[in-house]
């Protein structure tokens, strides 16, 4: 997973931490700060957990439907991915495409180390030219679009249900921005986790091995490391709930006692009561019908949708109108 935060400077981080922890009602920290080097490594571990079925479901879908998906699109295709990820799932698509045409693949990530990992992971795909773009998603997409030749159709990948980590308004805005960067007939492949029984969803974000808890708590450790905070990690517990009206898993860090924490570089102290929480990440779960509406609202048509039979996850192919 990539994050626009990885390359951000300390000033923005300090400002966002101060703003989020100054809220009088629900304190919060932006989820993008979960993904420093340690957080990204912990997220990679999460994707391997038996309780977290998303990544394997998407891998199965892409492996199974790569050829069918490519048959729906005119060639030649220019492949761009928002977030370079580990490259594992994209391999199937690149492999299928490289049997049809010479392939240029633009993974976009703000982190140069994520791009190097992706290049390394896909290095044995000799027929694919990997041209990473070190940039935010939307800037990178504009750059990739400016490099297209007139005959190329763009296929943009936004996988892993990362769209679920945006709030509703931001996700709509983000999809509109993608629409603006594309031409009529271009395509977006969107991976989204679907709603399923609540206990199953909760377990995916509160695994018994405690990997997700470590991922969440690392945010406080990161504030200690980078901003001179004095959070005592043992005074906080990872807490997960399902917000039904918003259709989303919410990750929180619950204060286990009344406490005060100082964050030197933010020139700020925060007081937390026992039981009070800091909201750290929202993971929206979708219904397949609402994805068709979301496509239409952002100026796309949902051309095809594949749903995994083992873990309810949808891969949707949207065509820009
Ligand atoms: C990156 N993102 C799609 C993950 C998700 O499932 O929403 C983040 C995550 N947080 C905890 N576990 C996984």
Short mmCIF file of C-alpha atoms and ligand atoms in Angstrom, two decimals:
data_model
loop_
_atom_site.label_atom_id
_atom_site.label_comp_id
_atom_site.label_asym_id
_atom_site.label_seq_id
_atom_site.Cartn_x
_atom_site.Cartn_y
_atom_site.Cartn_z
CA UNK A 1 0.00 0.00 0.00
CA UNK A 2 1.26 3.44 -0.76
CA UNK A 3 0.58 6.55 1.18
CA UNK A 4 0.75 10.18 0.23
CA UNK A 5 2.33 10.68 3.66
CA UNK A 6 5.54 8.75 3.27
CA UNK A 7 7.42 11.63 1.75
CA UNK A 8 5.69 14.43 3.65
CA UNK A 9 7.82 16.63 5.83
CA UNK A 10 7.76 16.72 9.60
CA UNK A 11 5.97 20.09 9.56
CA UNK A 12 2.84 18.66 7.94
CA UNK A 13 2.94 15.58 10.17
CA UNK A 14 3.22 17.74 13.32
CA UNK A 15 0.40 20.01 12.14
CA UNK A 16 -1.91 17.10 11.30
CA UNK A 17 -1.19 15.40 14.65
CA UNK A 18 -1.88 18.61 16.56
CA UNK A 19 -5.11 19.28 14.62
CA UNK A 20 -6.37 15.71 14.99
CA UNK A 21 -5.63 15.43 18.70
CA UNK A 22 -7.04 18.89 19.49
CA UNK A 23 -10.57 17.88 18.46
CA UNK A 24 -12.94 18.27 21.36
CA UNK A 25 -15.19 15.35 20.36
CA UNK A 26 -13.64 12.38 18.54
CA UNK A 27 -9.84 12.72 18.44
CA UNK A 28 -8.31 11.37 15.27
CA UNK A 29 -5.07 10.83 13.38
CA UNK A 30 -4.99 10.68 9.56
CA UNK A 31 -4.63 7.07 8.40
CA UNK A 32 -2.02 7.98 5.82
CA UNK A 33 0.53 8.27 8.67
CA UNK A 34 0.11 4.56 9.47
CA UNK A 35 2.35 3.74 6.49
CA UNK A 36 5.94 4.57 7.40
CA UNK A 37 8.55 1.86 6.70
CA UNK A 38 7.50 -0.16 9.77
CA UNK A 39 3.77 0.37 9.15
CA UNK A 40 4.12 -0.67 5.51
CA UNK A 41 6.00 -3.84 6.52
CA UNK A 42 3.28 -4.62 9.09
CA UNK A 43 0.62 -4.04 6.43
CA UNK A 44 2.40 -6.52 4.14
CA UNK A 45 2.23 -9.02 7.04
CA UNK A 46 -1.50 -8.28 7.47
CA UNK A 47 -2.12 -9.28 3.84
CA UNK A 48 -0.79 -12.77 4.68
CA UNK A 49 -3.00 -13.32 7.74
CA UNK A 50 -5.61 -16.09 7.45
CA UNK A 51 -8.25 -13.69 8.86
CA UNK A 52 -7.54 -10.97 6.23
CA UNK A 53 -8.96 -12.46 3.04
CA UNK A 54 -8.96 -9.31 0.86
CA UNK A 55 -5.57 -9.65 -0.78
CA UNK A 56 -5.89 -13.33 -1.61
CA UNK A 57 -9.41 -12.77 -3.00
CA UNK A 58 -8.18 -10.03 -5.29
CA UNK A 59 -5.20 -12.11 -6.34
CA UNK A 60 -7.57 -14.97 -7.29
CA UNK A 61 -9.87 -12.64 -9.22
CA UNK A 62 -7.10 -11.01 -11.23
CA UNK A 63 -5.39 -14.34 -11.94
CA UNK A 64 -8.66 -15.87 -13.14
CA UNK A 65 -10.05 -12.94 -15.14
CA UNK A 66 -6.99 -11.17 -16.61
CA UNK A 67 -7.59 -12.52 -20.11
CA UNK A 68 -11.35 -11.89 -20.07
CA UNK A 69 -10.78 -8.37 -18.79
CA UNK A 70 -8.20 -7.55 -21.47
CA UNK A 71 -10.53 -8.86 -24.18
CA UNK A 72 -13.03 -6.14 -23.24
CA UNK A 73 -10.56 -3.33 -23.94
CA UNK A 74 -9.13 -2.03 -27.22
CA UNK A 75 -5.38 -2.38 -27.64
CA UNK A 76 -2.75 -1.08 -27.40
CA UNK A 77 -3.13 -0.45 -23.65
CA UNK A 78 -1.04 1.71 -21.38
CA UNK A 79 -1.13 0.27 -17.86
CA UNK A 80 -0.93 2.58 -14.84
CA UNK A 81 -1.33 1.63 -11.18
CA UNK A 82 -2.18 4.03 -8.35
CA UNK A 83 0.03 2.74 -5.55
CA UNK A 84 2.71 0.32 -6.65
CA UNK A 85 1.80 -2.24 -4.00
CA UNK A 86 3.92 -5.35 -3.88
CA UNK A 87 3.30 -6.04 -7.56
CA UNK A 88 2.05 -9.55 -6.72
CA UNK A 89 -1.50 -9.14 -8.06
CA UNK A 90 -0.55 -6.99 -11.03
CA UNK A 91 1.82 -9.68 -12.26
CA UNK A 92 -1.10 -11.73 -13.67
CA UNK A 93 -2.36 -8.81 -15.71
CA UNK A 94 1.09 -7.82 -16.94
CA UNK A 95 1.81 -11.39 -17.91
CA UNK A 96 -1.44 -11.71 -19.90
CA UNK A 97 -0.97 -8.31 -21.55
CA UNK A 98 2.64 -8.95 -22.52
CA UNK A 99 1.47 -11.93 -24.59
CA UNK A 100 -0.58 -9.50 -26.72
CA UNK A 101 1.55 -6.37 -27.04
CA UNK A 102 4.73 -4.67 -25.86
CA UNK A 103 3.88 -3.38 -22.35
CA UNK A 104 4.75 -0.14 -20.60
CA UNK A 105 3.65 -0.18 -16.95
CA UNK A 106 3.65 2.96 -14.79
CA UNK A 107 3.37 2.17 -11.07
CA UNK A 108 2.78 5.43 -9.16
CA UNK A 109 3.93 5.85 -5.59
CA UNK A 110 5.18 8.70 -3.44
CA UNK A 111 7.78 6.35 -1.94
CA UNK A 112 10.89 5.51 -3.95
CA UNK A 113 11.50 2.40 -1.83
CA UNK A 114 7.99 1.10 -2.67
CA UNK A 115 8.74 1.62 -6.37
CA UNK A 116 12.07 -0.25 -6.06
CA UNK A 117 10.34 -3.14 -4.29
CA UNK A 118 7.77 -3.28 -7.08
CA UNK A 119 10.48 -3.25 -9.77
CA UNK A 120 12.30 -6.03 -7.93
CA UNK A 121 9.13 -8.11 -7.50
CA UNK A 122 8.30 -7.87 -11.21
CA UNK A 123 11.86 -8.08 -12.51
CA UNK A 124 11.47 -11.49 -14.14
CA UNK A 125 8.72 -10.19 -16.43
CA UNK A 126 11.27 -9.46 -19.16
CA UNK A 127 8.77 -8.23 -21.77
CA UNK A 128 7.44 -5.42 -19.55
CA UNK A 129 9.01 -2.00 -19.38
CA UNK A 130 8.42 -0.73 -15.82
CA UNK A 131 8.59 3.06 -15.58
CA UNK A 132 7.82 4.07 -11.98
CA UNK A 133 6.52 7.55 -11.25
CA UNK A 134 7.49 8.89 -7.82
CA UNK A 135 4.54 11.10 -7.14
CA UNK A 136 1.10 11.41 -5.54
CA UNK A 137 -1.62 9.33 -7.24
CA UNK A 138 -3.24 12.14 -9.17
CA UNK A 139 -0.06 13.96 -10.17
CA UNK A 140 1.38 10.63 -11.32
CA UNK A 141 -1.75 9.84 -13.30
CA UNK A 142 -1.54 13.20 -15.10
CA UNK A 143 2.11 12.51 -15.87
CA UNK A 144 1.34 9.02 -17.22
CA UNK A 145 -1.52 10.44 -19.33
CA UNK A 146 0.82 13.04 -20.81
CA UNK A 147 3.12 10.22 -21.97
CA UNK A 148 0.44 8.22 -23.81
CA UNK A 149 0.55 7.98 -27.58
CA UNK A 150 -2.67 8.91 -29.45
CA UNK A 151 -3.52 5.28 -30.22
CA UNK A 152 -3.19 4.05 -26.61
CA UNK A 153 -6.12 3.31 -24.27
CA UNK A 154 -5.29 3.80 -20.60
CA UNK A 155 -6.09 1.12 -18.06
CA UNK A 156 -5.75 2.49 -14.52
CA UNK A 157 -5.58 0.06 -11.59
CA UNK A 158 -6.72 1.08 -8.12
CA UNK A 159 -6.62 -2.16 -6.19
CA UNK A 160 -6.77 -3.55 -2.67
CA UNK A 161 -9.91 -1.64 -1.59
CA UNK A 162 -7.77 1.43 -0.90
CA UNK A 163 -10.75 3.52 -2.08
CA UNK A 164 -12.44 2.28 1.14
CA UNK A 165 -9.92 4.23 3.23
CA UNK A 166 -11.26 7.54 1.83
CA UNK A 167 -14.40 9.02 3.33
CA UNK A 168 -17.45 9.14 1.02
CA UNK A 169 -16.97 12.71 -0.12
CA UNK A 170 -13.24 12.29 -0.70
CA UNK A 171 -13.72 9.03 -2.62
CA UNK A 172 -16.28 10.65 -4.93
CA UNK A 173 -13.94 13.62 -5.49
CA UNK A 174 -11.00 11.29 -6.12
CA UNK A 175 -12.96 9.28 -8.72
CA UNK A 176 -14.00 12.52 -10.43
CA UNK A 177 -10.34 13.56 -10.60
CA UNK A 178 -9.46 10.23 -12.21
CA UNK A 179 -12.28 10.83 -14.69
CA UNK A 180 -10.82 14.26 -15.55
CA UNK A 181 -7.39 12.77 -16.25
CA UNK A 182 -8.75 10.13 -18.66
CA UNK A 183 -10.28 10.16 -22.12
CA UNK A 184 -13.54 8.59 -23.20
CA UNK A 185 -13.05 4.81 -23.58
CA UNK A 186 -10.23 4.60 -21.01
CA UNK A 187 -10.73 2.16 -18.13
CA UNK A 188 -10.42 1.94 -14.36
CA UNK A 189 -10.09 -1.41 -12.59
CA UNK A 190 -11.30 -0.88 -9.03
CA UNK A 191 -10.85 -3.45 -6.24
CA UNK A 192 -13.34 -3.16 -3.35
CA UNK A 193 -14.06 -5.29 -0.32
CA UNK A 194 -17.75 -6.09 0.08
CA UNK A 195 -19.91 -6.12 3.21
CA UNK A 196 -19.99 -9.49 4.96
CA UNK A 197 -21.06 -10.81 8.38
CA UNK A 198 -19.81 -8.44 11.10
CA UNK A 199 -17.78 -11.02 13.11
CA UNK A 200 -15.83 -11.92 9.97
CA UNK A 201 -15.09 -8.26 9.22
CA UNK A 202 -14.05 -7.55 12.81
CA UNK A 203 -11.67 -10.51 12.88
CA UNK A 204 -9.98 -9.31 9.67
CA UNK A 205 -9.02 -6.10 11.52
CA UNK A 206 -8.42 -7.60 14.96
CA UNK A 207 -6.42 -10.74 14.30
CA UNK A 208 -5.50 -13.00 17.22
CA UNK A 209 -1.76 -12.74 16.44
CA UNK A 210 -1.97 -9.00 17.09
CA UNK A 211 -0.40 -7.90 13.79
CA UNK A 212 -3.13 -5.31 13.10
CA UNK A 213 -2.85 -4.07 16.69
CA UNK A 214 0.91 -3.57 16.16
CA UNK A 215 0.17 -1.78 12.86
CA UNK A 216 -2.22 0.58 14.63
CA UNK A 217 -0.01 1.19 17.69
CA UNK A 218 2.96 1.90 15.44
CA UNK A 219 1.30 5.23 14.68
CA UNK A 220 1.92 6.34 18.28
CA UNK A 221 5.44 4.89 18.15
CA UNK A 222 6.01 6.88 14.95
CA UNK A 223 4.92 10.09 16.69
CA UNK A 224 7.40 9.28 19.48
CA UNK A 225 10.21 8.60 16.97
CA UNK A 226 9.63 11.47 14.58
CA UNK A 227 7.99 14.18 16.66
CA UNK A 228 9.46 13.61 20.11
CA UNK A 229 6.22 12.31 21.60
CA UNK A 230 6.10 10.45 24.90
CA UNK A 231 3.19 8.06 24.28
CA UNK A 232 3.43 4.95 26.50
CA UNK A 233 2.20 2.30 24.08
CA UNK A 234 1.13 -0.03 26.91
CA UNK A 235 -1.43 2.60 27.96
CA UNK A 236 -3.37 2.13 24.69
CA UNK A 237 -5.35 -0.76 23.20
CA UNK A 238 -6.22 -1.44 19.56
CA UNK A 239 -10.03 -1.27 19.22
CA UNK A 240 -12.15 -2.14 16.20
CA UNK A 241 -15.85 -1.54 15.59
CA UNK A 242 -18.26 -1.74 12.67
CA UNK A 243 -20.16 1.46 11.96
CA UNK A 244 -23.36 0.18 10.28
CA UNK A 245 -24.75 3.47 8.91
CA UNK A 246 -21.38 4.36 7.38
CA UNK A 247 -20.75 0.72 6.32
CA UNK A 248 -17.22 0.82 7.59
CA UNK A 249 -14.77 -0.82 9.94
CA UNK A 250 -13.24 1.79 12.23
CA UNK A 251 -9.88 1.33 13.90
CA UNK A 252 -9.27 3.23 17.11
CA UNK A 253 -6.62 3.44 19.83
CA UNK A 254 -8.30 3.37 23.25
CA UNK A 255 -6.71 5.10 26.21
CA UNK A 256 -6.61 2.64 29.11
CA UNK A 257 -6.26 5.38 31.75
CA UNK A 258 -6.47 9.11 32.27
CA UNK A 259 -3.23 10.41 30.85
CA UNK A 260 -1.43 13.34 29.36
CA UNK A 261 1.01 13.08 26.44
CA UNK A 262 3.56 15.66 25.29
CA UNK A 263 4.61 15.97 21.65
CA UNK A 264 7.69 18.17 21.52
CA UNK A 265 7.97 18.97 17.79
CA UNK A 266 4.28 19.79 17.61
CA UNK A 267 4.69 22.01 20.67
CA UNK A 268 1.56 20.42 22.04
CA UNK A 269 0.15 18.31 24.88
CA UNK A 270 -2.97 16.19 24.80
CA UNK A 271 -5.05 14.88 27.68
CA UNK A 272 -6.96 11.63 27.27
CA UNK A 273 -9.53 10.15 29.58
CA UNK A 274 -9.78 6.47 30.39
CA UNK A 275 -11.88 4.86 27.63
CA UNK A 276 -11.47 7.78 25.22
CA UNK A 277 -10.35 6.78 21.72
CA UNK A 278 -8.30 8.16 18.85
CA UNK A 279 -9.85 7.26 15.49
CA UNK A 280 -7.06 6.11 13.14
CA UNK A 281 -8.55 4.44 10.06
CA UNK A 282 -11.87 3.82 8.29
CA UNK A 283 -12.22 0.85 5.95
CA UNK A 284 -15.48 1.12 4.03
CA UNK A 285 -17.24 -2.05 2.89
CA UNK A 286 -19.28 -1.86 -0.30
CA UNK A 287 -22.39 -3.45 -1.80
CA UNK A 288 -22.05 -4.53 -5.41
CA UNK A 289 -25.06 -2.45 -6.57
CA UNK A 290 -23.69 0.75 -5.03
CA UNK A 291 -20.49 0.35 -7.05
CA UNK A 292 -22.54 0.67 -10.24
CA UNK A 293 -24.01 3.91 -8.91
CA UNK A 294 -20.63 5.21 -7.81
CA UNK A 295 -19.33 4.58 -11.34
CA UNK A 296 -22.19 6.53 -12.89
CA UNK A 297 -21.83 9.43 -10.42
CA UNK A 298 -18.15 9.78 -11.35
CA UNK A 299 -18.73 9.64 -15.13
CA UNK A 300 -17.99 5.96 -15.74
CA UNK A 301 -20.04 2.94 -16.80
CA UNK A 302 -19.53 -0.33 -14.95
CA UNK A 303 -18.69 -2.66 -17.83
CA UNK A 304 -18.02 -5.83 -15.82
CA UNK A 305 -17.74 -6.99 -12.24
CA UNK A 306 -16.20 -10.16 -10.86
CA UNK A 307 -16.86 -11.32 -7.27
CA UNK A 308 -14.72 -13.87 -5.47
CA UNK A 309 -16.64 -16.90 -4.23
CA UNK A 310 -14.49 -17.54 -1.11
CA UNK A 311 -14.24 -13.96 0.20
CA UNK A 312 -16.75 -11.35 -0.83
CA UNK A 313 -14.56 -8.96 -2.81
CA UNK A 314 -15.38 -7.25 -6.13
CA UNK A 315 -13.16 -6.31 -9.01
CA UNK A 316 -15.03 -3.81 -11.20
CA UNK A 317 -14.09 -2.66 -14.68
CA UNK A 318 -15.32 0.89 -15.26
CA UNK A 319 -15.19 2.58 -18.64
CA UNK A 320 -14.93 6.35 -18.78
CA UNK A 321 -17.90 7.87 -20.61
C1 LIG B 1 -4.87 -0.47 2.75
N1 LIG B 1 -6.26 -0.78 3.09
C2 LIG B 1 -6.98 -1.17 1.90
C3 LIG B 1 -6.40 -1.71 4.21
C4 LIG B 1 -7.90 -1.99 4.47
O1 LIG B 1 -8.26 -3.15 4.61
O2 LIG B 1 -8.69 -1.05 4.48
C5 LIG B 1 -5.77 -1.13 5.45
C6 LIG B 1 -5.83 -2.01 6.65
N2 LIG B 1 -5.92 -1.56 7.87
C7 LIG B 1 -5.92 -2.56 8.71
N3 LIG B 1 -5.84 -3.69 8.05
C8 LIG B 1 -5.78 -3.35 6.75
#
